[in-house]
Amino acid sequence: PRRAAAPATQIAAAQAVALPQTATDFEIRAWLGALLLALGLVLSRRRLAA
């Protein structure tokens, strides 16, 4: 499961790093919050399925 999620997290991390320096703290926090929420949903679904 972790290996399958690794590429997605690496891509998301690369996109986060690629965010423009002009992005506000709110935009960065909102983007990271959405990423963590999506990751949590995926993990919870996998736990329920297993």
PDB file of C-alpha atoms in Angstrom:
ATOM      1  CA  PRO A   1       0.000   0.000   0.000  1.00  0.00           C
ATOM      2  CA  ARG A   2       2.750   2.446   0.874  1.00  0.00           C
ATOM      3  CA  ARG A   3       4.619   1.727  -2.345  1.00  0.00           C
ATOM      4  CA  ALA A   4       1.467   2.359  -4.364  1.00  0.00           C
ATOM      5  CA  ALA A   5       0.931   5.710  -2.630  1.00  0.00           C
ATOM      6  CA  ALA A   6       4.584   6.720  -2.871  1.00  0.00           C
ATOM      7  CA  PRO A   7       4.487   8.006  -6.496  1.00  0.00           C
ATOM      8  CA  ALA A   8       1.395  10.110  -5.810  1.00  0.00           C
ATOM      9  CA  THR A   9       2.923  11.628  -2.696  1.00  0.00           C
ATOM     10  CA  GLN A  10       6.189  12.329  -4.515  1.00  0.00           C
ATOM     11  CA  ILE A  11       4.317  14.077  -7.326  1.00  0.00           C
ATOM     12  CA  ALA A  12       2.292  16.074  -4.807  1.00  0.00           C
ATOM     13  CA  ALA A  13       5.467  17.029  -2.959  1.00  0.00           C
ATOM     14  CA  ALA A  14       7.096  18.136  -6.209  1.00  0.00           C
ATOM     15  CA  GLN A  15       4.066  20.286  -7.014  1.00  0.00           C
ATOM     16  CA  ALA A  16       4.148  21.798  -3.525  1.00  0.00           C
ATOM     17  CA  VAL A  17       7.813  22.709  -3.989  1.00  0.00           C
ATOM     18  CA  ALA A  18       7.007  24.113  -7.423  1.00  0.00           C
ATOM     19  CA  LEU A  19       4.449  26.526  -5.960  1.00  0.00           C
ATOM     20  CA  PRO A  20       5.349  30.110  -6.827  1.00  0.00           C
ATOM     21  CA  GLN A  21       7.144  32.074  -4.130  1.00  0.00           C
ATOM     22  CA  THR A  22       4.385  34.690  -4.386  1.00  0.00           C
ATOM     23  CA  ALA A  23       1.824  32.250  -2.987  1.00  0.00           C
ATOM     24  CA  THR A  24       0.360  33.462   0.295  1.00  0.00           C
ATOM     25  CA  ASP A  25       0.563  31.440   3.493  1.00  0.00           C
ATOM     26  CA  PHE A  26      -3.176  30.878   3.268  1.00  0.00           C
ATOM     27  CA  GLU A  27      -2.886  29.374  -0.206  1.00  0.00           C
ATOM     28  CA  ILE A  28      -0.054  27.098   0.884  1.00  0.00           C
ATOM     29  CA  ARG A  29      -1.906  26.010   4.031  1.00  0.00           C
ATOM     30  CA  ALA A  30      -5.106  25.379   2.067  1.00  0.00           C
ATOM     31  CA  TRP A  31      -3.221  23.327  -0.548  1.00  0.00           C
ATOM     32  CA  LEU A  32      -1.405  21.262   2.079  1.00  0.00           C
ATOM     33  CA  GLY A  33      -4.653  20.834   4.018  1.00  0.00           C
ATOM     34  CA  ALA A  34      -6.426  19.502   0.939  1.00  0.00           C
ATOM     35  CA  LEU A  35      -3.505  17.153   0.258  1.00  0.00           C
ATOM     36  CA  LEU A  36      -3.538  15.781   3.799  1.00  0.00           C
ATOM     37  CA  LEU A  37      -7.317  15.398   3.673  1.00  0.00           C
ATOM     38  CA  ALA A  38      -7.159  13.461   0.402  1.00  0.00           C
ATOM     39  CA  LEU A  39      -4.338  11.278   1.742  1.00  0.00           C
ATOM     40  CA  GLY A  40      -6.342  10.593   4.907  1.00  0.00           C
ATOM     41  CA  LEU A  41      -9.395   9.599   2.894  1.00  0.00           C
ATOM     42  CA  VAL A  42      -7.352   7.194   0.771  1.00  0.00           C
ATOM     43  CA  LEU A  43      -5.776   5.596   3.830  1.00  0.00           C
ATOM     44  CA  SER A  44      -9.129   5.288   5.608  1.00  0.00           C
ATOM     45  CA  ARG A  45     -10.727   3.680   2.548  1.00  0.00           C
ATOM     46  CA  ARG A  46      -7.885   1.178   2.307  1.00  0.00           C
ATOM     47  CA  ARG A  47      -8.257   0.320   6.005  1.00  0.00           C
ATOM     48  CA  LEU A  48     -12.011  -0.226   5.584  1.00  0.00           C
ATOM     49  CA  ALA A  49     -11.454  -2.327   2.461  1.00  0.00           C
ATOM     50  CA  ALA A  50      -8.859  -4.440   4.251  1.00  0.00           C
TER      51      ALA A  50
END
